[in-house]
Amino acid sequence: MKQLKQRILAEGQNLGRGILKIDSILNHQMDPQLMLDMGEEIARRFADAGVTRIITAEVSGIGPALTAGIAMNVPVVYARKHKPITMTEPVLVDSAPSHTKGGEVLLMVSPEFLDPQDHVLLVDDFLATGKTIAALCRIVQNAGATLVGIACVVEKTFEGGRDVLASFGVPIESLAVIVSMDDGQIIFSGD
Amino acid sequence: MKQLKQRILAEGQNLGRGILKIDSILNHQMDPQLMLDMGEEIARRFADAGVTRIITAEVSGIGPALTAGIAMNVPVVYARKHKPITMTEPVLVDSAPSHTKGGEVLLMVSPEFLDPQDHVLLVDDFLATGKTIAALCRIVQNAGATLVGIACVVEKTFEGGRDVLASFGVPIESLAVIVSMDDGQIIFSGD
């Protein structure tokens, strides 16, 4: 997605160790028009997948998941990482290693919002190691629903997430694919 | 907002002690059309406020803040409660008592996304005690920006938040105003 790549190059910061800061458009501030365009692009790529529901994880997945939901007119569920007072048992729970803090991060979804009849598209901000997304995929499977695809805003191929997710056997689409962040650069696939 | 009140009555659960569960439309799952409609209603109510930026707090404020941002075509900043690896110093920080866990919840905003020239609309999911919103208001003031209004999806008048926020001297608009949740009921203002 050309427009996204241009914004990443213009506003993104390579903080080293593979960490990309794009707080101005995704992880702290959201540009509404870019967010709508990303949602439409995700909808276009999965137009034939029969999606009935979208799942993401709080926090930064919510924006692109919501605009994809707007474009596809399907409900959007966000997995909680901190159990809210309104989340009552039973809860589907899985975990993934925390990228930033060490330890594990829990992902919790109420089964009332994942139906066995659902065809679920997973949307998230980053595809890096793939472990958080894999945990969400397992939650979809444990609910008895059908996972039909994975859409990410930014993929960092050098962290290997695509291989981790191959076992789920669904199409994986990323709107911007970064193949290298060595030497302070941001190199996209195809550049 | 009639449509919102109807959905709250149809799908909301009064869990007692003033706790309203509306996970099917706001706090765990988002209905994209209702979310768009809420954003447009917020934009309509603050059409003359000269809004240049919207601020909210993760997690459940993000949906209505984003759709309000879409309707007004202004960027949307979400305050972080857990400092992400990409958030570098300096950071504007304030705190509020945690509604669900006791203790304090921190709210963090990078000053690069709050300009002294900004006219800021605050959007959040619930107006209850008003303490989280007050902390966000102080962050806006500490950035030197101008707070122009507060928009909430659901207000629970019996928790007194509107009085707590009166000192900020800005219009407060809520899309659904609940005046009582006694005896398992959900009573809206004007009903």
Short mmCIF file of C-alpha atoms in Angstrom, two decimals:
data_model
loop_
_atom_site.label_atom_id
_atom_site.label_comp_id
_atom_site.label_asym_id
_atom_site.label_seq_id
_atom_site.Cartn_x
_atom_site.Cartn_y
_atom_site.Cartn_z
CA MET A 1 0.00 0.00 0.00
CA LYS A 2 1.97 2.90 -1.40
CA GLN A 3 0.45 5.66 0.69
CA LEU A 4 1.18 3.78 3.94
CA LYS A 5 4.78 3.12 2.94
CA GLN A 6 5.25 6.81 2.14
CA ARG A 7 3.92 7.81 5.55
CA ILE A 8 6.17 5.26 7.28
CA LEU A 9 9.21 6.60 5.44
CA ALA A 10 8.25 10.21 6.17
CA GLU A 11 7.21 9.84 9.81
CA GLY A 12 8.52 6.49 11.05
CA GLN A 13 11.58 6.17 13.21
CA ASN A 14 13.87 3.17 13.28
CA LEU A 15 14.72 2.94 16.98
CA GLY A 16 17.11 0.03 16.47
CA ARG A 17 16.76 -3.66 17.37
CA GLY A 18 13.93 -3.93 14.84
CA ILE A 19 11.70 -1.45 16.65
CA LEU A 20 9.69 0.80 14.33
CA LYS A 21 8.04 3.86 15.85
CA ILE A 22 5.01 4.95 13.85
CA ASP A 23 3.21 6.67 16.70
CA SER A 24 2.01 9.53 14.47
CA ILE A 25 -0.25 7.30 12.37
CA LEU A 26 -0.95 4.09 14.29
CA ASN A 27 0.39 3.40 17.78
CA HIS A 28 -0.43 6.62 19.64
CA GLN A 29 -2.14 8.89 17.13
CA MET A 30 -4.40 7.76 14.30
CA ASP A 31 -4.84 9.55 11.00
CA PRO A 32 -8.54 8.95 10.27
CA GLN A 33 -8.31 9.08 6.47
CA LEU A 34 -5.30 6.76 6.35
CA MET A 35 -7.05 4.46 8.81
CA LEU A 36 -10.15 4.34 6.57
CA ASP A 37 -7.99 3.65 3.51
CA MET A 38 -6.23 0.80 5.31
CA GLY A 39 -9.57 -0.68 6.32
CA GLU A 40 -10.76 -0.56 2.73
CA GLU A 41 -7.58 -2.17 1.48
CA ILE A 42 -7.95 -5.01 4.01
CA ALA A 43 -11.59 -5.44 2.94
CA ARG A 44 -10.54 -5.56 -0.72
CA ARG A 45 -7.94 -8.26 -0.09
CA PHE A 46 -10.43 -10.46 1.80
CA ALA A 47 -13.53 -9.60 -0.23
CA ASP A 48 -14.13 -13.25 -1.16
CA ALA A 49 -13.44 -14.79 2.25
CA GLY A 50 -17.02 -14.62 3.55
CA VAL A 51 -15.92 -12.75 6.67
CA THR A 52 -18.63 -12.51 9.34
CA ARG A 53 -16.54 -11.12 12.19
CA ILE A 54 -13.18 -9.47 12.78
CA ILE A 55 -10.96 -10.13 15.79
CA THR A 56 -8.05 -8.05 17.00
CA ALA A 57 -6.22 -7.41 20.28
CA GLU A 58 -6.17 -4.24 22.30
CA VAL A 59 -4.68 -1.63 21.91
CA SER A 60 -3.17 -0.68 18.57
CA GLY A 61 -5.05 -3.26 16.52
CA ILE A 62 -8.36 -1.57 17.29
CA GLY A 63 -8.05 1.25 14.73
CA PRO A 64 -7.36 -0.81 11.60
CA ALA A 65 -9.72 -3.58 12.77
CA LEU A 66 -12.55 -1.07 13.20
CA THR A 67 -12.06 0.52 9.78
CA ALA A 68 -11.85 -2.94 8.19
CA GLY A 69 -15.10 -3.73 10.02
CA ILE A 70 -16.62 -0.52 8.67
CA ALA A 71 -15.56 -1.44 5.13
CA MET A 72 -16.88 -5.02 5.44
CA ASN A 73 -19.85 -4.16 7.67
CA VAL A 74 -19.10 -6.87 10.21
CA PRO A 75 -18.68 -6.63 14.01
CA VAL A 76 -15.20 -6.22 15.45
CA VAL A 77 -14.10 -7.98 18.65
CA TYR A 78 -11.02 -6.86 20.53
CA ALA A 79 -9.36 -9.36 22.83
CA ARG A 80 -8.71 -7.89 26.25
CA LYS A 81 -5.30 -8.06 27.91
CA HIS A 82 -6.57 -6.84 31.28
CA LYS A 83 -9.81 -8.39 32.38
CA PRO A 84 -12.47 -5.71 32.67
CA ILE A 85 -15.03 -5.77 35.45
CA THR A 86 -17.75 -6.52 32.89
CA MET A 87 -16.09 -9.68 31.54
CA THR A 88 -17.78 -12.57 33.26
CA GLU A 89 -16.96 -16.27 33.01
CA PRO A 90 -16.51 -18.31 30.89
CA VAL A 91 -13.65 -16.65 29.00
CA LEU A 92 -11.46 -17.99 26.20
CA VAL A 93 -7.87 -17.33 27.29
CA ASP A 94 -4.51 -17.76 25.60
CA SER A 95 -1.12 -16.16 26.13
CA ALA A 96 1.90 -14.91 24.26
CA PRO A 97 5.32 -13.67 25.34
CA SER A 98 5.27 -9.92 25.98
CA HIS A 99 7.30 -8.05 23.39
CA THR A 100 8.06 -5.11 25.63
CA LYS A 101 8.01 -6.24 29.23
CA GLY A 102 9.10 -9.85 29.35
CA GLY A 103 6.74 -12.37 30.87
CA GLU A 104 3.46 -13.31 29.28
CA VAL A 105 0.57 -11.26 28.06
CA LEU A 106 -2.88 -12.80 28.42
CA LEU A 107 -5.49 -12.48 25.68
CA MET A 108 -9.12 -12.91 26.72
CA VAL A 109 -12.22 -13.19 24.57
CA SER A 110 -15.76 -13.82 25.70
CA PRO A 111 -17.21 -16.78 23.78
CA GLU A 112 -20.48 -14.86 23.33
CA PHE A 113 -18.69 -12.89 20.60
CA LEU A 114 -17.18 -15.82 18.68
CA ASP A 115 -19.77 -18.11 17.20
CA PRO A 116 -18.95 -21.56 15.75
CA GLN A 117 -20.67 -20.34 12.56
CA ASP A 118 -18.32 -17.36 12.27
CA HIS A 119 -15.77 -16.87 9.51
CA VAL A 120 -13.21 -14.76 11.30
CA LEU A 121 -10.64 -12.36 9.87
CA LEU A 122 -7.82 -11.50 12.25
CA VAL A 123 -6.51 -7.92 11.99
CA ASP A 124 -3.52 -6.53 13.88
CA ASP A 125 -1.07 -3.66 13.67
CA PHE A 126 2.25 -5.52 13.50
CA LEU A 127 3.26 -8.97 12.28
CA ALA A 128 6.65 -9.50 13.93
CA THR A 129 7.30 -12.79 15.75
CA GLY A 130 3.69 -13.80 15.15
CA LYS A 131 3.23 -15.10 18.68
CA THR A 132 0.44 -12.73 19.74
CA ILE A 133 -1.38 -13.37 16.47
CA ALA A 134 -0.93 -17.13 16.94
CA ALA A 135 -2.55 -16.88 20.37
CA LEU A 136 -5.52 -15.06 18.82
CA CYS A 137 -5.75 -17.73 16.10
CA ARG A 138 -5.90 -20.44 18.77
CA ILE A 139 -8.70 -18.55 20.54
CA VAL A 140 -10.68 -18.49 17.28
CA GLN A 141 -10.11 -22.22 16.84
CA ASN A 142 -11.01 -22.99 20.45
CA ALA A 143 -14.29 -21.14 19.96
CA GLY A 144 -15.03 -23.57 17.13
CA ALA A 145 -15.09 -20.72 14.59
CA THR A 146 -13.36 -20.74 11.21
CA LEU A 147 -10.28 -18.56 10.77
CA VAL A 148 -10.26 -17.31 7.18
CA GLY A 149 -7.31 -14.93 7.09
CA ILE A 150 -4.81 -12.67 8.80
CA ALA A 151 -4.35 -9.00 7.88
CA CYS A 152 -1.59 -6.83 9.32
CA VAL A 153 -0.70 -3.21 8.80
CA VAL A 154 3.07 -3.68 8.97
CA GLU A 155 5.02 -6.92 8.62
CA LYS A 156 8.67 -7.23 9.60
CA THR A 157 9.75 -10.31 7.66
CA PHE A 158 13.05 -10.61 9.52
CA GLU A 159 11.25 -11.61 12.73
CA GLY A 160 9.83 -14.75 11.15
CA GLY A 161 6.16 -14.42 12.08
CA ARG A 162 4.87 -15.64 8.73
CA ASP A 163 6.52 -19.03 9.31
CA VAL A 164 5.06 -19.26 12.82
CA LEU A 165 1.58 -18.66 11.40
CA ALA A 166 1.90 -21.00 8.38
CA SER A 167 0.41 -23.89 10.36
CA PHE A 168 -2.96 -22.11 10.47
CA GLY A 169 -3.19 -22.51 6.69
CA VAL A 170 -4.85 -19.17 5.93
CA PRO A 171 -3.84 -16.26 3.67
CA ILE A 172 -1.71 -13.61 5.36
CA GLU A 173 -1.82 -10.09 3.95
CA SER A 174 0.29 -7.16 5.10
CA LEU A 175 -0.20 -3.60 3.90
CA ALA A 176 3.49 -2.71 4.23
CA VAL A 177 6.23 -5.35 4.28
CA ILE A 178 9.58 -4.38 5.78
CA VAL A 179 12.44 -6.72 4.90
CA SER A 180 15.26 -4.93 6.70
CA MET A 181 15.81 -2.32 9.39
CA ASP A 182 19.59 -2.74 9.49
CA ASP A 183 21.84 0.32 9.74
CA GLY A 184 18.98 2.65 10.65
CA GLN A 185 17.18 2.06 7.36
CA ILE A 186 13.60 1.00 6.60
CA ILE A 187 13.63 -1.21 3.49
CA PHE A 188 10.31 -2.39 2.07
CA SER A 189 9.77 -5.54 0.04
CA GLY A 190 10.06 -4.75 -3.66
CA ASP A 191 12.14 -1.59 -3.13
CA MET B 1 -29.25 9.32 20.84
CA LYS B 2 -32.27 7.09 20.44
CA GLN B 3 -30.62 4.26 18.55
CA LEU B 4 -27.88 3.94 21.19
CA LYS B 5 -30.39 3.91 24.04
CA GLN B 6 -32.37 1.18 22.27
CA ARG B 7 -29.25 -0.96 21.89
CA ILE B 8 -28.32 -0.44 25.55
CA LEU B 9 -31.79 -1.51 26.64
CA ALA B 10 -31.78 -4.52 24.32
CA GLU B 11 -28.23 -5.75 24.91
CA GLY B 12 -26.94 -4.06 28.05
CA GLN B 13 -26.76 -5.79 31.40
CA ASN B 14 -27.03 -4.08 34.74
CA LEU B 15 -24.47 -6.01 36.79
CA GLY B 16 -25.28 -4.13 39.97
CA ARG B 17 -23.31 -1.49 41.87
CA GLY B 18 -23.72 0.87 38.90
CA ILE B 19 -21.83 -1.39 36.51
CA LEU B 20 -23.26 -1.44 32.99
CA LYS B 21 -22.10 -4.21 30.65
CA ILE B 22 -22.40 -3.16 27.02
CA ASP B 23 -19.69 -5.44 25.68
CA SER B 24 -21.68 -6.29 22.53
CA ILE B 25 -21.48 -2.74 21.14
CA LEU B 26 -18.63 -0.91 22.86
CA ASN B 27 -16.37 -2.50 25.45
CA HIS B 28 -15.42 -5.80 23.83
CA GLN B 29 -17.18 -5.87 20.48
CA MET B 30 -17.89 -2.84 18.29
CA ASP B 31 -20.81 -2.50 15.90
CA PRO B 32 -19.25 -0.55 13.04
CA GLN B 33 -22.43 1.20 11.86
CA LEU B 34 -23.44 2.23 15.37
CA MET B 35 -19.85 3.39 15.98
CA LEU B 36 -19.96 5.54 12.82
CA ASP B 37 -23.32 6.98 13.84
CA MET B 38 -21.98 7.85 17.28
CA GLY B 39 -18.96 9.55 15.73
CA GLU B 40 -21.23 11.62 13.49
CA GLU B 41 -23.41 12.61 16.40
CA ILE B 42 -20.37 13.74 18.41
CA ALA B 43 -19.14 15.72 15.37
CA ARG B 44 -22.57 17.34 15.01
CA ARG B 45 -22.65 18.43 18.65
CA PHE B 46 -19.18 20.01 18.43
CA ALA B 47 -19.40 21.27 14.85
CA ASP B 48 -18.74 24.87 15.89
CA ALA B 49 -15.93 24.18 18.38
CA GLY B 50 -13.05 24.47 15.89
CA VAL B 51 -11.72 21.05 16.90
CA THR B 52 -8.22 20.32 15.52
CA ARG B 53 -7.48 17.13 17.46
CA ILE B 54 -9.29 14.50 19.50
CA ILE B 55 -7.89 12.85 22.60
CA THR B 56 -9.09 9.68 24.28
CA ALA B 57 -7.66 6.97 26.54
CA GLU B 58 -7.00 3.36 25.67
CA VAL B 59 -8.90 1.01 25.40
CA SER B 60 -12.64 1.47 24.97
CA GLY B 61 -12.50 5.15 24.08
CA ILE B 62 -10.64 4.39 20.87
CA GLY B 63 -13.67 3.30 18.83
CA PRO B 64 -15.91 6.35 19.34
CA ALA B 65 -12.89 8.69 19.26
CA LEU B 66 -11.80 7.28 15.90
CA THR B 67 -15.24 7.58 14.33
CA ALA B 68 -15.60 11.12 15.70
CA GLY B 69 -12.18 11.81 14.14
CA ILE B 70 -13.41 10.34 10.85
CA ALA B 71 -16.51 12.56 10.95
CA MET B 72 -14.50 15.69 11.82
CA ASN B 73 -11.40 14.75 9.79
CA VAL B 74 -8.96 15.45 12.61
CA PRO B 75 -6.25 13.22 14.11
CA VAL B 76 -7.08 11.11 17.16
CA VAL B 77 -4.58 10.60 20.01
CA TYR B 78 -5.07 7.83 22.52
CA ALA B 79 -3.37 8.19 25.89
CA ARG B 80 -1.44 5.08 26.83
CA LYS B 81 -1.88 3.37 30.19
CA HIS B 82 1.10 1.07 29.71
CA LYS B 83 4.15 2.74 28.30
CA PRO B 84 4.99 1.21 24.94
CA ILE B 85 8.57 0.62 23.88
CA THR B 86 8.20 3.33 21.24
CA MET B 87 7.21 6.07 23.69
CA THR B 88 10.35 8.05 24.40
CA GLU B 89 10.81 10.95 26.82
CA PRO B 90 9.48 13.53 27.48
CA VAL B 91 5.97 12.28 28.27
CA LEU B 92 2.99 14.11 29.73
CA VAL B 93 1.75 11.97 32.62
CA ASP B 94 -1.23 12.15 34.92
CA SER B 95 -3.09 9.59 36.98
CA ALA B 96 -6.56 8.61 38.10
CA PRO B 97 -7.90 6.05 40.55
CA SER B 98 -8.47 2.71 38.85
CA HIS B 99 -12.16 1.93 38.60
CA THR B 100 -11.70 -1.83 38.52
CA LYS B 101 -8.47 -2.72 40.29
CA GLY B 102 -7.88 -0.15 43.00
CA GLY B 103 -4.66 1.81 42.93
CA GLU B 104 -3.87 4.34 40.26
CA VAL B 105 -3.92 4.12 36.50
CA LEU B 106 -1.35 6.23 34.67
CA LEU B 107 -2.23 8.13 31.50
CA MET B 108 0.65 9.03 29.21
CA VAL B 109 0.67 11.27 26.15
CA SER B 110 3.63 12.27 24.06
CA PRO B 111 3.75 16.08 23.72
CA GLU B 112 4.56 15.71 20.00
CA PHE B 113 0.85 14.95 19.51
CA LEU B 114 -0.61 17.84 21.53
CA ASP B 115 0.29 21.23 20.15
CA PRO B 116 -0.28 24.51 22.05
CA GLN B 117 -2.25 25.65 18.96
CA ASP B 118 -4.63 22.67 19.22
CA HIS B 119 -8.31 22.91 20.05
CA VAL B 120 -8.87 19.53 21.64
CA LEU B 121 -12.09 17.54 21.98
CA LEU B 122 -11.96 14.80 24.59
CA VAL B 123 -13.92 11.63 23.73
CA ASP B 124 -14.42 8.67 26.05
CA ASP B 125 -16.74 5.72 26.46
CA PHE B 126 -18.10 6.35 29.98
CA LEU B 127 -18.57 9.44 32.11
CA ALA B 128 -18.90 8.02 35.63
CA THR B 129 -16.81 9.58 38.43
CA GLY B 130 -15.07 11.77 35.86
CA LYS B 131 -11.63 11.18 37.35
CA THR B 132 -10.03 9.56 34.30
CA ILE B 133 -11.45 12.28 32.08
CA ALA B 134 -10.22 14.95 34.50
CA ALA B 135 -6.70 13.50 34.25
CA LEU B 136 -6.90 13.69 30.44
CA CYS B 137 -8.15 17.30 30.69
CA ARG B 138 -5.13 18.19 32.85
CA ILE B 139 -2.80 16.60 30.27
CA VAL B 140 -4.37 18.78 27.56
CA GLN B 141 -3.90 21.87 29.74
CA ASN B 142 -0.33 20.93 30.65
CA ALA B 143 0.47 20.66 26.95
CA GLY B 144 -0.66 24.27 26.62
CA ALA B 145 -3.48 23.26 24.27
CA THR B 146 -7.08 24.47 24.50
CA LEU B 147 -9.71 22.01 25.69
CA VAL B 148 -12.96 22.79 23.86
CA GLY B 149 -15.29 20.02 24.97
CA ILE B 150 -15.93 16.58 26.39
CA ALA B 151 -18.01 13.93 24.60
CA CYS B 152 -18.98 10.64 26.19
CA VAL B 153 -20.95 7.71 24.89
CA VAL B 154 -22.67 6.87 28.18
CA GLU B 155 -23.02 9.09 31.23
CA LYS B 156 -24.08 7.77 34.61
CA THR B 157 -25.27 10.90 36.36
CA PHE B 158 -25.46 9.23 39.76
CA GLU B 159 -21.66 8.95 39.93
CA GLY B 160 -21.23 12.71 39.85
CA GLY B 161 -18.64 13.09 37.08
CA ARG B 162 -20.24 16.14 35.53
CA ASP B 163 -19.65 18.10 38.75
CA VAL B 164 -16.03 16.95 38.91
CA LEU B 165 -15.48 18.24 35.36
CA ALA B 166 -17.35 21.54 35.77
CA SER B 167 -14.12 23.34 36.72
CA PHE B 168 -12.79 22.85 33.20
CA GLY B 169 -15.55 25.13 31.91
CA VAL B 170 -16.27 23.32 28.65
CA PRO B 171 -19.46 21.81 27.22
CA ILE B 172 -20.04 18.17 28.17
CA GLU B 173 -22.14 16.06 25.82
CA SER B 174 -23.23 12.46 26.40
CA LEU B 175 -24.99 10.34 23.81
CA ALA B 176 -26.94 8.36 26.41
CA VAL B 177 -27.56 9.66 29.92
CA ILE B 178 -28.45 7.12 32.59
CA VAL B 179 -29.97 8.57 35.74
CA SER B 180 -30.58 5.38 37.69
CA MET B 181 -29.51 1.75 37.73
CA ASP B 182 -31.32 0.91 40.95
CA ASP B 183 -33.24 -2.37 41.27
CA GLY B 184 -31.68 -3.86 38.14
CA GLN B 185 -33.15 -1.19 35.90
CA ILE B 186 -31.53 1.12 33.35
CA ILE B 187 -33.35 4.48 33.42
CA PHE B 188 -32.38 7.15 30.91
CA SER B 189 -32.75 10.88 31.39
CA GLY B 190 -36.06 12.06 29.97
CA ASP B 191 -37.66 8.60 30.16
#
